Amino acid sequence: MEQKGFKCSDSGKACVNQFYFQAQLGSHNEKKLYEGKECGTAFIHSRRLGTECWKACSSHLVLTRHNQIHTGEKPYECTECGKAYINNSSLTRHKQTHTGRKPYECTECGKAFSSPSALTSHNRMHTGEKPYKCNKCAKAYVYNSSLTLHKRMHTVGKTYECTECEKAFYSRSVLVRHNRIHTGEKPYECDRCGKAYICNSSLTKHKRTHIGEKPYECTECGKTFNSHLILTSHNQFHTGEKSYECNECGRAYLYKGSLIKHRRMHTGGKPYKCTKCGEPFSSHSALTDHSRIHFGEKPYECNEYVKASSGHSGLTTHK
C-alpha cells in the first residue's frame, strides 16, 4: 500500500497529497479562505460552501461566479437584444435563440433543441426520470430549478400571497401567473387562430392541435396525447390511483384541479366573480355556465328531446 507522505502534527492524521494536508491544517487553525458575500458562510477551502445556499464550489473562480447570484451581477450581455447573464455559457445558449439553430433532436418525438442540456431535460419526460431529489421529504423532480423552488417550502414557506383570494405561492413568477386568473390577462397568443393563454406551456400544448402532434403515448392502450401531464393523468385511469387527497376529509381525486375545487367546499372560497352581476363562484367552469344566462347561450342539447340547456349539469338534470 502506498504510504501517505503528509502528516498533521496536531492530530496525527496522514494525507495522500499536499492539497488535503493544507485543508487538514486549516481545520485546526480555523483559517477560512473563501466566504460567500451574501450568506456569510465561510469555508476552509473552495470545495466547501455552507448550507445557507446549498451550493458547493470546486474553485475560487466558481465561488466568484456563484457570488454573482447573490449580488445580481450579470456581466455577459447579448449584443442582439441586451439580455444579460451570469456566465458565458448561458449567454452562448441564449444566442442560439436568435439564430434559430436547434441541432439536438429527440429520437422519441423528433423535437429539436438548441443545447444538449435542454435535450437531456426533455428526454426525462419520455423516461419518467426525476434525478433531483429533496433530502427533506424525498420528493423528486425533472429539473433542478423545480427542486430549488420546492426547497423553499421547507425553509421559508409560501411567502408570495395573492391579494384577491389569499392563496400563497413559493415564487413570485408563480404568483404573477396565478394573478392572470383574476385579471383575465392572456399574454400568450396563437399566431394561427388568435387563441390566447395565461402561460406559455399552455400555448405550446395548444399549437400541437394545429399540427396534430401527440408525442406522448400510453403504453397500456396506445392512446396518444399532446402533453406529458395529460398522459400522466390518463394513466391513473388504468392504475386507479387517486394521488390528490383532501387533508380535511380524506377524499381523493385523479386531478389536482378537482381537489382544489373540492377544498373550496370546506373553505367557502369563491374566487371567480361574474363581471355582469358580481355573483361569485367556486370554479371557473361554474362561472362559465352562469355567464351563459346573461348571453342566452345554450350549447348543450338533448338528443332525445329538442330542449337546450345553458349548463352541462342542467342537461343532466333534464335527462
PDB file of C-alpha atoms in Angstrom:
ATOM      1  CA  MET A   1       0.000   0.000   0.000  1.00  0.00           C
ATOM      2  CA  GLU A   2       1.291   3.500  -0.857  1.00  0.00           C
ATOM      3  CA  GLN A   3       2.478   5.436   2.212  1.00  0.00           C
ATOM      4  CA  LYS A   4       0.742   8.747   2.938  1.00  0.00           C
ATOM      5  CA  GLY A   5       3.541  11.381   2.898  1.00  0.00           C
ATOM      6  CA  PHE A   6       1.891  14.371   4.642  1.00  0.00           C
ATOM      7  CA  LYS A   7       1.267  14.040   8.390  1.00  0.00           C
ATOM      8  CA  CYS A   8      -0.502  16.572  10.645  1.00  0.00           C
ATOM      9  CA  SER A   9       1.438  17.281  13.877  1.00  0.00           C
ATOM     10  CA  ASP A  10      -1.762  18.273  15.738  1.00  0.00           C
ATOM     11  CA  SER A  11      -3.970  15.278  15.053  1.00  0.00           C
ATOM     12  CA  GLY A  12      -1.524  12.723  13.678  1.00  0.00           C
ATOM     13  CA  LYS A  13      -3.745  12.326  10.597  1.00  0.00           C
ATOM     14  CA  ALA A  14      -1.863  11.433   7.397  1.00  0.00           C
ATOM     15  CA  CYS A  15      -2.842  12.752   3.945  1.00  0.00           C
ATOM     16  CA  VAL A  16      -2.117  11.483   0.425  1.00  0.00           C
ATOM     17  CA  ASN A  17      -1.189  14.871  -1.058  1.00  0.00           C
ATOM     18  CA  GLN A  18      -0.369  18.437  -0.089  1.00  0.00           C
ATOM     19  CA  PHE A  19      -3.842  19.795  -1.004  1.00  0.00           C
ATOM     20  CA  TYR A  20      -5.628  17.626   1.575  1.00  0.00           C
ATOM     21  CA  PHE A  21      -2.780  18.227   4.065  1.00  0.00           C
ATOM     22  CA  GLN A  22      -3.316  22.027   3.869  1.00  0.00           C
ATOM     23  CA  ALA A  23      -7.048  21.538   4.267  1.00  0.00           C
ATOM     24  CA  GLN A  24      -6.395  19.431   7.392  1.00  0.00           C
ATOM     25  CA  LEU A  25      -4.165  22.162   8.873  1.00  0.00           C
ATOM     26  CA  GLY A  26      -6.839  24.726   8.095  1.00  0.00           C
ATOM     27  CA  SER A  27      -9.383  22.767  10.145  1.00  0.00           C
ATOM     28  CA  HIS A  28      -7.178  23.223  13.243  1.00  0.00           C
ATOM     29  CA  ASN A  29      -6.287  26.897  12.908  1.00  0.00           C
ATOM     30  CA  GLU A  30      -9.785  27.729  11.546  1.00  0.00           C
ATOM     31  CA  LYS A  31      -8.327  29.622   8.625  1.00  0.00           C
ATOM     32  CA  LYS A  32     -11.243  30.086   6.242  1.00  0.00           C
ATOM     33  CA  LEU A  33     -10.152  31.198   2.819  1.00  0.00           C
ATOM     34  CA  TYR A  34     -13.403  31.602   0.884  1.00  0.00           C
ATOM     35  CA  GLU A  35     -16.570  33.263   2.096  1.00  0.00           C
ATOM     36  CA  GLY A  36     -19.971  33.808   0.413  1.00  0.00           C
ATOM     37  CA  LYS A  37     -20.649  37.562   0.318  1.00  0.00           C
ATOM     38  CA  GLU A  38     -24.416  37.388   0.826  1.00  0.00           C
ATOM     39  CA  CYS A  39     -24.950  34.338   3.014  1.00  0.00           C
ATOM     40  CA  GLY A  40     -21.791  34.937   5.115  1.00  0.00           C
ATOM     41  CA  THR A  41     -20.861  31.260   5.251  1.00  0.00           C
ATOM     42  CA  ALA A  42     -17.093  30.747   5.380  1.00  0.00           C
ATOM     43  CA  PHE A  43     -15.260  27.562   4.488  1.00  0.00           C
ATOM     44  CA  ILE A  44     -11.724  26.179   4.767  1.00  0.00           C
ATOM     45  CA  HIS A  45     -11.103  25.585   1.090  1.00  0.00           C
ATOM     46  CA  SER A  46     -13.013  26.153  -2.098  1.00  0.00           C
ATOM     47  CA  ARG A  47     -14.542  22.672  -2.253  1.00  0.00           C
ATOM     48  CA  ARG A  48     -16.966  23.561   0.563  1.00  0.00           C
ATOM     49  CA  LEU A  49     -19.751  26.104   0.941  1.00  0.00           C
ATOM     50  CA  GLY A  50     -22.214  26.431   3.819  1.00  0.00           C
ATOM     51  CA  THR A  51     -25.771  25.094   3.855  1.00  0.00           C
ATOM     52  CA  GLU A  52     -27.282  28.598   3.597  1.00  0.00           C
ATOM     53  CA  CYS A  53     -27.473  28.470  -0.181  1.00  0.00           C
ATOM     54  CA  TRP A  54     -26.993  24.707  -0.728  1.00  0.00           C
ATOM     55  CA  LYS A  55     -24.088  25.303  -3.104  1.00  0.00           C
ATOM     56  CA  ALA A  56     -20.648  23.633  -3.121  1.00  0.00           C
ATOM     57  CA  CYS A  57     -17.838  25.155  -5.182  1.00  0.00           C
ATOM     58  CA  SER A  58     -14.757  23.419  -6.569  1.00  0.00           C
ATOM     59  CA  SER A  59     -12.561  26.511  -7.071  1.00  0.00           C
ATOM     60  CA  HIS A  60     -12.232  30.194  -6.220  1.00  0.00           C
ATOM     61  CA  LEU A  61     -13.322  31.035  -9.783  1.00  0.00           C
ATOM     62  CA  VAL A  62     -16.544  29.040  -9.351  1.00  0.00           C
ATOM     63  CA  LEU A  63     -17.144  30.740  -5.990  1.00  0.00           C
ATOM     64  CA  THR A  64     -16.731  34.183  -7.612  1.00  0.00           C
ATOM     65  CA  ARG A  65     -19.277  33.215 -10.258  1.00  0.00           C
ATOM     66  CA  HIS A  66     -21.589  31.827  -7.548  1.00  0.00           C
ATOM     67  CA  ASN A  67     -21.488  35.141  -5.635  1.00  0.00           C
ATOM     68  CA  GLN A  68     -22.993  36.841  -8.696  1.00  0.00           C
ATOM     69  CA  ILE A  69     -26.241  35.003  -7.896  1.00  0.00           C
ATOM     70  CA  HIS A  70     -26.402  36.898  -4.589  1.00  0.00           C
ATOM     71  CA  THR A  71     -25.232  40.272  -5.973  1.00  0.00           C
ATOM     72  CA  GLY A  72     -27.345  40.084  -9.137  1.00  0.00           C
ATOM     73  CA  GLU A  73     -24.305  40.917 -11.291  1.00  0.00           C
ATOM     74  CA  LYS A  74     -24.693  39.792 -14.925  1.00  0.00           C
ATOM     75  CA  PRO A  75     -21.552  40.769 -16.867  1.00  0.00           C
ATOM     76  CA  TYR A  76     -22.287  38.775 -20.045  1.00  0.00           C
ATOM     77  CA  GLU A  77     -24.625  40.767 -22.298  1.00  0.00           C
ATOM     78  CA  CYS A  78     -26.209  39.783 -25.628  1.00  0.00           C
ATOM     79  CA  THR A  79     -25.336  42.254 -28.405  1.00  0.00           C
ATOM     80  CA  GLU A  80     -28.592  41.428 -30.223  1.00  0.00           C
ATOM     81  CA  CYS A  81     -31.200  42.156 -27.538  1.00  0.00           C
ATOM     82  CA  GLY A  82     -29.274  43.394 -24.491  1.00  0.00           C
ATOM     83  CA  LYS A  83     -30.299  40.492 -22.238  1.00  0.00           C
ATOM     84  CA  ALA A  84     -27.583  39.765 -19.636  1.00  0.00           C
ATOM     85  CA  TYR A  85     -26.373  36.570 -17.948  1.00  0.00           C
ATOM     86  CA  ILE A  86     -24.235  35.463 -15.000  1.00  0.00           C
ATOM     87  CA  ASN A  87     -21.894  33.275 -17.079  1.00  0.00           C
ATOM     88  CA  ASN A  88     -20.688  32.988 -20.659  1.00  0.00           C
ATOM     89  CA  SER A  89     -22.179  29.515 -21.254  1.00  0.00           C
ATOM     90  CA  SER A  90     -25.689  30.855 -20.536  1.00  0.00           C
ATOM     91  CA  LEU A  91     -25.096  33.707 -22.981  1.00  0.00           C
ATOM     92  CA  THR A  92     -23.905  31.225 -25.645  1.00  0.00           C
ATOM     93  CA  ARG A  93     -27.103  29.147 -25.218  1.00  0.00           C
ATOM     94  CA  HIS A  94     -29.216  32.304 -25.416  1.00  0.00           C
ATOM     95  CA  LYS A  95     -27.544  33.452 -28.665  1.00  0.00           C
ATOM     96  CA  GLN A  96     -28.804  30.298 -30.389  1.00  0.00           C
ATOM     97  CA  THR A  97     -32.376  31.577 -29.928  1.00  0.00           C
ATOM     98  CA  HIS A  98     -31.529  34.416 -32.329  1.00  0.00           C
ATOM     99  CA  THR A  99     -30.055  32.099 -34.977  1.00  0.00           C
ATOM    100  CA  GLY A 100     -32.906  29.582 -34.666  1.00  0.00           C
ATOM    101  CA  ARG A 101     -30.368  26.757 -34.795  1.00  0.00           C
ATOM    102  CA  LYS A 102     -31.534  23.602 -32.961  1.00  0.00           C
ATOM    103  CA  PRO A 103     -29.066  20.798 -33.735  1.00  0.00           C
ATOM    104  CA  TYR A 104     -30.064  18.461 -30.883  1.00  0.00           C
ATOM    105  CA  GLU A 105     -33.051  16.278 -31.805  1.00  0.00           C
ATOM    106  CA  CYS A 106     -35.106  13.913 -29.630  1.00  0.00           C
ATOM    107  CA  THR A 107     -35.110  10.375 -31.066  1.00  0.00           C
ATOM    108  CA  GLU A 108     -38.526   9.673 -29.477  1.00  0.00           C
ATOM    109  CA  CYS A 109     -40.657  12.527 -30.817  1.00  0.00           C
ATOM    110  CA  GLY A 110     -38.374  14.469 -33.173  1.00  0.00           C
ATOM    111  CA  LYS A 111     -38.486  17.722 -31.186  1.00  0.00           C
ATOM    112  CA  ALA A 112     -35.282  19.758 -31.594  1.00  0.00           C
ATOM    113  CA  PHE A 113     -33.329  21.812 -29.044  1.00  0.00           C
ATOM    114  CA  SER A 114     -30.572  24.420 -29.074  1.00  0.00           C
ATOM    115  CA  SER A 115     -28.445  22.768 -26.354  1.00  0.00           C
ATOM    116  CA  PRO A 116     -27.629  19.200 -25.227  1.00  0.00           C
ATOM    117  CA  SER A 117     -28.737  20.015 -21.651  1.00  0.00           C
ATOM    118  CA  ALA A 118     -32.200  21.066 -22.906  1.00  0.00           C
ATOM    119  CA  LEU A 119     -32.478  17.770 -24.832  1.00  0.00           C
ATOM    120  CA  THR A 120     -31.411  15.789 -21.740  1.00  0.00           C
ATOM    121  CA  SER A 121     -34.103  17.517 -19.650  1.00  0.00           C
ATOM    122  CA  HIS A 122     -36.708  16.878 -22.372  1.00  0.00           C
ATOM    123  CA  ASN A 123     -35.817  13.165 -22.577  1.00  0.00           C
ATOM    124  CA  ARG A 124     -36.816  12.784 -18.929  1.00  0.00           C
ATOM    125  CA  MET A 125     -40.411  13.462 -19.986  1.00  0.00           C
ATOM    126  CA  HIS A 126     -40.279  10.237 -22.009  1.00  0.00           C
ATOM    127  CA  THR A 127     -38.345   8.147 -19.472  1.00  0.00           C
ATOM    128  CA  GLY A 128     -40.050   9.496 -16.342  1.00  0.00           C
ATOM    129  CA  GLU A 129     -36.636  10.008 -14.710  1.00  0.00           C
ATOM    130  CA  LYS A 130     -36.571  12.514 -11.831  1.00  0.00           C
ATOM    131  CA  PRO A 131     -32.933  12.824 -10.718  1.00  0.00           C
ATOM    132  CA  TYR A 132     -33.326  15.834  -8.422  1.00  0.00           C
ATOM    133  CA  LYS A 133     -34.480  14.568  -5.011  1.00  0.00           C
ATOM    134  CA  CYS A 134     -35.326  16.581  -1.909  1.00  0.00           C
ATOM    135  CA  ASN A 135     -33.245  15.487   1.114  1.00  0.00           C
ATOM    136  CA  LYS A 136     -36.039  16.540   3.479  1.00  0.00           C
ATOM    137  CA  CYS A 137     -39.050  14.651   2.103  1.00  0.00           C
ATOM    138  CA  ALA A 138     -37.654  12.526  -0.796  1.00  0.00           C
ATOM    139  CA  LYS A 139     -39.879  14.249  -3.392  1.00  0.00           C
ATOM    140  CA  ALA A 140     -38.206  14.128  -6.827  1.00  0.00           C
ATOM    141  CA  TYR A 141     -38.191  16.461  -9.835  1.00  0.00           C
ATOM    142  CA  VAL A 142     -37.215  16.519 -13.507  1.00  0.00           C
ATOM    143  CA  TYR A 143     -35.476  19.899 -13.225  1.00  0.00           C
ATOM    144  CA  ASN A 144     -33.038  21.224 -10.630  1.00  0.00           C
ATOM    145  CA  SER A 145     -34.859  24.588 -10.702  1.00  0.00           C
ATOM    146  CA  SER A 146     -38.072  22.802  -9.624  1.00  0.00           C
ATOM    147  CA  LEU A 147     -36.228  21.220  -6.686  1.00  0.00           C
ATOM    148  CA  THR A 148     -34.801  24.612  -5.656  1.00  0.00           C
ATOM    149  CA  LEU A 149     -38.313  26.062  -5.695  1.00  0.00           C
ATOM    150  CA  HIS A 150     -39.623  23.102  -3.662  1.00  0.00           C
ATOM    151  CA  LYS A 151     -36.900  23.543  -1.010  1.00  0.00           C
ATOM    152  CA  ARG A 152     -38.312  26.988  -0.239  1.00  0.00           C
ATOM    153  CA  MET A 153     -41.351  25.195   1.204  1.00  0.00           C
ATOM    154  CA  HIS A 154     -39.162  23.649   3.919  1.00  0.00           C
ATOM    155  CA  THR A 155     -37.064  26.758   4.620  1.00  0.00           C
ATOM    156  CA  VAL A 156     -39.212  29.874   4.156  1.00  0.00           C
ATOM    157  CA  GLY A 157     -42.676  28.575   3.236  1.00  0.00           C
ATOM    158  CA  LYS A 158     -45.121  30.262   0.873  1.00  0.00           C
ATOM    159  CA  THR A 159     -44.122  33.923   1.036  1.00  0.00           C
ATOM    160  CA  TYR A 160     -45.920  35.282  -2.040  1.00  0.00           C
ATOM    161  CA  GLU A 161     -49.624  35.819  -1.343  1.00  0.00           C
ATOM    162  CA  CYS A 162     -52.431  36.741  -3.750  1.00  0.00           C
ATOM    163  CA  THR A 163     -54.314  39.864  -2.591  1.00  0.00           C
ATOM    164  CA  GLU A 164     -57.502  38.689  -4.335  1.00  0.00           C
ATOM    165  CA  CYS A 165     -58.015  35.205  -2.867  1.00  0.00           C
ATOM    166  CA  GLU A 166     -55.163  34.983  -0.282  1.00  0.00           C
ATOM    167  CA  LYS A 167     -53.679  31.896  -1.939  1.00  0.00           C
ATOM    168  CA  ALA A 168     -49.914  31.688  -1.275  1.00  0.00           C
ATOM    169  CA  PHE A 169     -47.032  30.581  -3.529  1.00  0.00           C
ATOM    170  CA  TYR A 170     -43.338  29.720  -3.255  1.00  0.00           C
ATOM    171  CA  SER A 171     -42.178  32.098  -6.008  1.00  0.00           C
ATOM    172  CA  ARG A 172     -43.113  35.495  -7.437  1.00  0.00           C
ATOM    173  CA  SER A 173     -43.322  34.112 -11.005  1.00  0.00           C
ATOM    174  CA  VAL A 174     -45.992  31.556  -9.988  1.00  0.00           C
ATOM    175  CA  LEU A 175     -47.945  34.313  -8.203  1.00  0.00           C
ATOM    176  CA  VAL A 176     -47.786  36.506 -11.339  1.00  0.00           C
ATOM    177  CA  ARG A 177     -49.134  33.603 -13.422  1.00  0.00           C
ATOM    178  CA  HIS A 178     -51.884  32.947 -10.845  1.00  0.00           C
ATOM    179  CA  ASN A 179     -52.951  36.632 -10.826  1.00  0.00           C
ATOM    180  CA  ARG A 180     -53.873  36.313 -14.508  1.00  0.00           C
ATOM    181  CA  ILE A 181     -56.824  34.124 -13.447  1.00  0.00           C
ATOM    182  CA  HIS A 182     -58.275  37.151 -11.652  1.00  0.00           C
ATOM    183  CA  THR A 183     -57.286  39.817 -14.213  1.00  0.00           C
ATOM    184  CA  GLY A 184     -58.154  37.729 -17.275  1.00  0.00           C
ATOM    185  CA  GLU A 185     -54.794  38.611 -18.849  1.00  0.00           C
ATOM    186  CA  LYS A 186     -53.666  36.120 -21.502  1.00  0.00           C
ATOM    187  CA  PRO A 187     -50.349  37.320 -22.966  1.00  0.00           C
ATOM    188  CA  TYR A 188     -49.508  34.159 -24.938  1.00  0.00           C
ATOM    189  CA  GLU A 189     -51.395  34.222 -28.249  1.00  0.00           C
ATOM    190  CA  CYS A 190     -51.503  31.591 -31.008  1.00  0.00           C
ATOM    191  CA  ASP A 191     -50.313  33.061 -34.317  1.00  0.00           C
ATOM    192  CA  ARG A 192     -52.605  30.675 -36.246  1.00  0.00           C
ATOM    193  CA  CYS A 193     -56.008  31.182 -34.671  1.00  0.00           C
ATOM    194  CA  GLY A 194     -55.547  34.036 -32.205  1.00  0.00           C
ATOM    195  CA  LYS A 195     -56.486  31.966 -29.142  1.00  0.00           C
ATOM    196  CA  ALA A 196     -54.680  33.283 -26.049  1.00  0.00           C
ATOM    197  CA  TYR A 197     -53.403  31.642 -22.865  1.00  0.00           C
ATOM    198  CA  ILE A 198     -52.237  32.536 -19.364  1.00  0.00           C
ATOM    199  CA  CYS A 199     -48.900  30.705 -19.633  1.00  0.00           C
ATOM    200  CA  ASN A 200     -46.506  29.738 -22.429  1.00  0.00           C
ATOM    201  CA  SER A 201     -46.730  25.980 -21.713  1.00  0.00           C
ATOM    202  CA  SER A 202     -50.496  26.064 -22.417  1.00  0.00           C
ATOM    203  CA  LEU A 203     -49.850  27.819 -25.736  1.00  0.00           C
ATOM    204  CA  THR A 204     -47.245  25.175 -26.666  1.00  0.00           C
ATOM    205  CA  LYS A 205     -49.778  22.385 -25.980  1.00  0.00           C
ATOM    206  CA  HIS A 206     -52.441  24.249 -27.981  1.00  0.00           C
ATOM    207  CA  LYS A 207     -50.162  24.646 -31.020  1.00  0.00           C
ATOM    208  CA  ARG A 208     -49.900  20.861 -31.228  1.00  0.00           C
ATOM    209  CA  THR A 209     -53.636  20.718 -32.017  1.00  0.00           C
ATOM    210  CA  HIS A 210     -52.962  22.572 -35.290  1.00  0.00           C
ATOM    211  CA  ILE A 211     -50.262  20.202 -36.480  1.00  0.00           C
ATOM    212  CA  GLY A 212     -51.786  17.077 -34.886  1.00  0.00           C
ATOM    213  CA  GLU A 213     -48.657  16.359 -32.875  1.00  0.00           C
ATOM    214  CA  LYS A 214     -49.234  13.943 -29.969  1.00  0.00           C
ATOM    215  CA  PRO A 215     -45.801  12.701 -28.871  1.00  0.00           C
ATOM    216  CA  TYR A 216     -46.852  11.143 -25.554  1.00  0.00           C
ATOM    217  CA  GLU A 217     -48.236   7.589 -25.889  1.00  0.00           C
ATOM    218  CA  CYS A 218     -49.927   5.413 -23.258  1.00  0.00           C
ATOM    219  CA  THR A 219     -48.195   2.026 -23.023  1.00  0.00           C
ATOM    220  CA  GLU A 220     -51.431   0.377 -21.816  1.00  0.00           C
ATOM    221  CA  CYS A 221     -53.897   1.310 -24.568  1.00  0.00           C
ATOM    222  CA  GLY A 222     -51.810   3.124 -27.197  1.00  0.00           C
ATOM    223  CA  LYS A 223     -53.740   6.397 -26.889  1.00  0.00           C
ATOM    224  CA  THR A 224     -51.597   9.462 -27.621  1.00  0.00           C
ATOM    225  CA  PHE A 225     -51.594  12.915 -26.030  1.00  0.00           C
ATOM    226  CA  ASN A 226     -50.121  16.342 -26.738  1.00  0.00           C
ATOM    227  CA  SER A 227     -48.696  16.814 -23.218  1.00  0.00           C
ATOM    228  CA  HIS A 228     -46.907  14.654 -20.654  1.00  0.00           C
ATOM    229  CA  LEU A 229     -49.188  15.973 -17.892  1.00  0.00           C
ATOM    230  CA  ILE A 230     -52.340  14.733 -19.694  1.00  0.00           C
ATOM    231  CA  LEU A 231     -50.690  11.330 -20.264  1.00  0.00           C
ATOM    232  CA  THR A 232     -49.851  11.090 -16.537  1.00  0.00           C
ATOM    233  CA  SER A 233     -53.474  11.910 -15.636  1.00  0.00           C
ATOM    234  CA  HIS A 234     -54.731   9.377 -18.215  1.00  0.00           C
ATOM    235  CA  ASN A 235     -52.504   6.615 -16.777  1.00  0.00           C
ATOM    236  CA  GLN A 236     -54.306   6.963 -13.458  1.00  0.00           C
ATOM    237  CA  PHE A 237     -57.462   5.613 -15.129  1.00  0.00           C
ATOM    238  CA  HIS A 238     -55.592   2.343 -15.730  1.00  0.00           C
ATOM    239  CA  THR A 239     -53.995   2.175 -12.268  1.00  0.00           C
ATOM    240  CA  GLY A 240     -56.968   3.569 -10.329  1.00  0.00           C
ATOM    241  CA  GLU A 241     -54.538   5.819  -8.463  1.00  0.00           C
ATOM    242  CA  LYS A 242     -56.006   8.953  -6.891  1.00  0.00           C
ATOM    243  CA  SER A 243     -52.940  10.800  -5.673  1.00  0.00           C
ATOM    244  CA  TYR A 244     -54.596  14.101  -4.727  1.00  0.00           C
ATOM    245  CA  GLU A 245     -56.132  13.711  -1.257  1.00  0.00           C
ATOM    246  CA  CYS A 246     -58.060  16.261   0.797  1.00  0.00           C
ATOM    247  CA  ASN A 247     -56.442  16.758   4.215  1.00  0.00           C
ATOM    248  CA  GLU A 248     -59.813  17.790   5.678  1.00  0.00           C
ATOM    249  CA  CYS A 249     -61.970  14.747   4.862  1.00  0.00           C
ATOM    250  CA  GLY A 250     -59.621  12.273   3.136  1.00  0.00           C
ATOM    251  CA  ARG A 251     -61.468  12.254  -0.193  1.00  0.00           C
ATOM    252  CA  ALA A 252     -59.096  11.557  -3.107  1.00  0.00           C
ATOM    253  CA  TYR A 253     -59.095  12.695  -6.738  1.00  0.00           C
ATOM    254  CA  LEU A 254     -57.402  11.890 -10.025  1.00  0.00           C
ATOM    255  CA  TYR A 255     -56.697  15.529 -10.823  1.00  0.00           C
ATOM    256  CA  LYS A 256     -55.201  18.348  -8.770  1.00  0.00           C
ATOM    257  CA  GLY A 257     -57.799  20.743 -10.210  1.00  0.00           C
ATOM    258  CA  SER A 258     -60.604  18.538  -8.866  1.00  0.00           C
ATOM    259  CA  LEU A 259     -59.043  18.596  -5.396  1.00  0.00           C
ATOM    260  CA  ILE A 260     -58.702  22.408  -5.488  1.00  0.00           C
ATOM    261  CA  LYS A 261     -62.405  22.760  -6.388  1.00  0.00           C
ATOM    262  CA  HIS A 262     -63.363  20.268  -3.653  1.00  0.00           C
ATOM    263  CA  ARG A 263     -61.365  22.139  -0.987  1.00  0.00           C
ATOM    264  CA  ARG A 264     -63.439  25.256  -1.632  1.00  0.00           C
ATOM    265  CA  MET A 265     -66.423  23.359  -0.185  1.00  0.00           C
ATOM    266  CA  HIS A 266     -64.584  23.368   3.152  1.00  0.00           C
ATOM    267  CA  THR A 267     -63.263  26.942   2.971  1.00  0.00           C
ATOM    268  CA  GLY A 268     -66.216  28.559   1.194  1.00  0.00           C
ATOM    269  CA  GLY A 269     -63.788  30.225  -1.219  1.00  0.00           C
ATOM    270  CA  LYS A 270     -65.340  31.636  -4.399  1.00  0.00           C
ATOM    271  CA  PRO A 271     -62.575  33.431  -6.335  1.00  0.00           C
ATOM    272  CA  TYR A 272     -64.391  33.568  -9.705  1.00  0.00           C
ATOM    273  CA  LYS A 273     -66.703  36.592  -9.940  1.00  0.00           C
ATOM    274  CA  CYS A 274     -69.221  37.384 -12.713  1.00  0.00           C
ATOM    275  CA  THR A 275     -68.399  40.723 -14.375  1.00  0.00           C
ATOM    276  CA  LYS A 276     -72.087  41.279 -15.206  1.00  0.00           C
ATOM    277  CA  CYS A 277     -73.818  40.814 -11.846  1.00  0.00           C
ATOM    278  CA  GLY A 278     -70.962  40.256  -9.383  1.00  0.00           C
ATOM    279  CA  GLU A 279     -72.071  36.777  -8.260  1.00  0.00           C
ATOM    280  CA  PRO A 280     -69.059  34.710  -7.066  1.00  0.00           C
ATOM    281  CA  PHE A 281     -68.360  31.041  -7.884  1.00  0.00           C
ATOM    282  CA  SER A 282     -66.001  28.366  -6.571  1.00  0.00           C
ATOM    283  CA  SER A 283     -64.827  27.203 -10.026  1.00  0.00           C
ATOM    284  CA  HIS A 284     -64.170  28.713 -13.440  1.00  0.00           C
ATOM    285  CA  SER A 285     -66.492  26.169 -15.101  1.00  0.00           C
ATOM    286  CA  ALA A 286     -69.369  27.212 -12.802  1.00  0.00           C
ATOM    287  CA  LEU A 287     -68.766  30.859 -13.729  1.00  0.00           C
ATOM    288  CA  THR A 288     -68.748  29.937 -17.449  1.00  0.00           C
ATOM    289  CA  ASP A 289     -72.114  28.150 -17.099  1.00  0.00           C
ATOM    290  CA  HIS A 290     -73.541  31.127 -15.191  1.00  0.00           C
ATOM    291  CA  SER A 291     -72.320  33.652 -17.809  1.00  0.00           C
ATOM    292  CA  ARG A 292     -74.429  31.898 -20.455  1.00  0.00           C
ATOM    293  CA  ILE A 293     -77.570  33.053 -18.596  1.00  0.00           C
ATOM    294  CA  HIS A 294     -76.635  36.657 -19.398  1.00  0.00           C
ATOM    295  CA  PHE A 295     -75.847  35.927 -23.050  1.00  0.00           C
ATOM    296  CA  GLY A 296     -78.712  33.450 -23.620  1.00  0.00           C
ATOM    297  CA  GLU A 297     -76.253  30.818 -24.847  1.00  0.00           C
ATOM    298  CA  LYS A 298     -77.417  27.168 -24.597  1.00  0.00           C
ATOM    299  CA  PRO A 299     -74.747  24.882 -26.089  1.00  0.00           C
ATOM    300  CA  TYR A 300     -75.906  21.581 -24.532  1.00  0.00           C
ATOM    301  CA  GLU A 301     -78.740  19.939 -26.483  1.00  0.00           C
ATOM    302  CA  CYS A 302     -80.622  16.759 -25.543  1.00  0.00           C
ATOM    303  CA  ASN A 303     -80.593  14.210 -28.403  1.00  0.00           C
ATOM    304  CA  GLU A 304     -83.817  12.592 -27.108  1.00  0.00           C
ATOM    305  CA  TYR A 305     -85.915  15.719 -26.844  1.00  0.00           C
ATOM    306  CA  VAL A 306     -85.276  19.080 -28.516  1.00  0.00           C
ATOM    307  CA  LYS A 307     -84.520  21.101 -25.393  1.00  0.00           C
ATOM    308  CA  ALA A 308     -81.319  23.035 -24.808  1.00  0.00           C
ATOM    309  CA  SER A 309     -79.597  23.932 -21.547  1.00  0.00           C
ATOM    310  CA  SER A 310     -77.073  26.640 -20.603  1.00  0.00           C
ATOM    311  CA  GLY A 311     -75.030  24.278 -18.410  1.00  0.00           C
ATOM    312  CA  HIS A 312     -73.989  20.619 -18.658  1.00  0.00           C
ATOM    313  CA  SER A 313     -75.483  19.918 -15.210  1.00  0.00           C
ATOM    314  CA  GLY A 314     -78.790  21.364 -16.422  1.00  0.00           C
ATOM    315  CA  LEU A 315     -78.830  18.914 -19.333  1.00  0.00           C
ATOM    316  CA  THR A 316     -78.077  16.010 -16.956  1.00  0.00           C
ATOM    317  CA  THR A 317     -80.989  17.070 -14.696  1.00  0.00           C
ATOM    318  CA  HIS A 318     -83.325  17.258 -17.709  1.00  0.00           C
ATOM    319  CA  LYS A 319     -82.395  13.707 -18.779  1.00  0.00           C
TER     320      LYS A 319
END
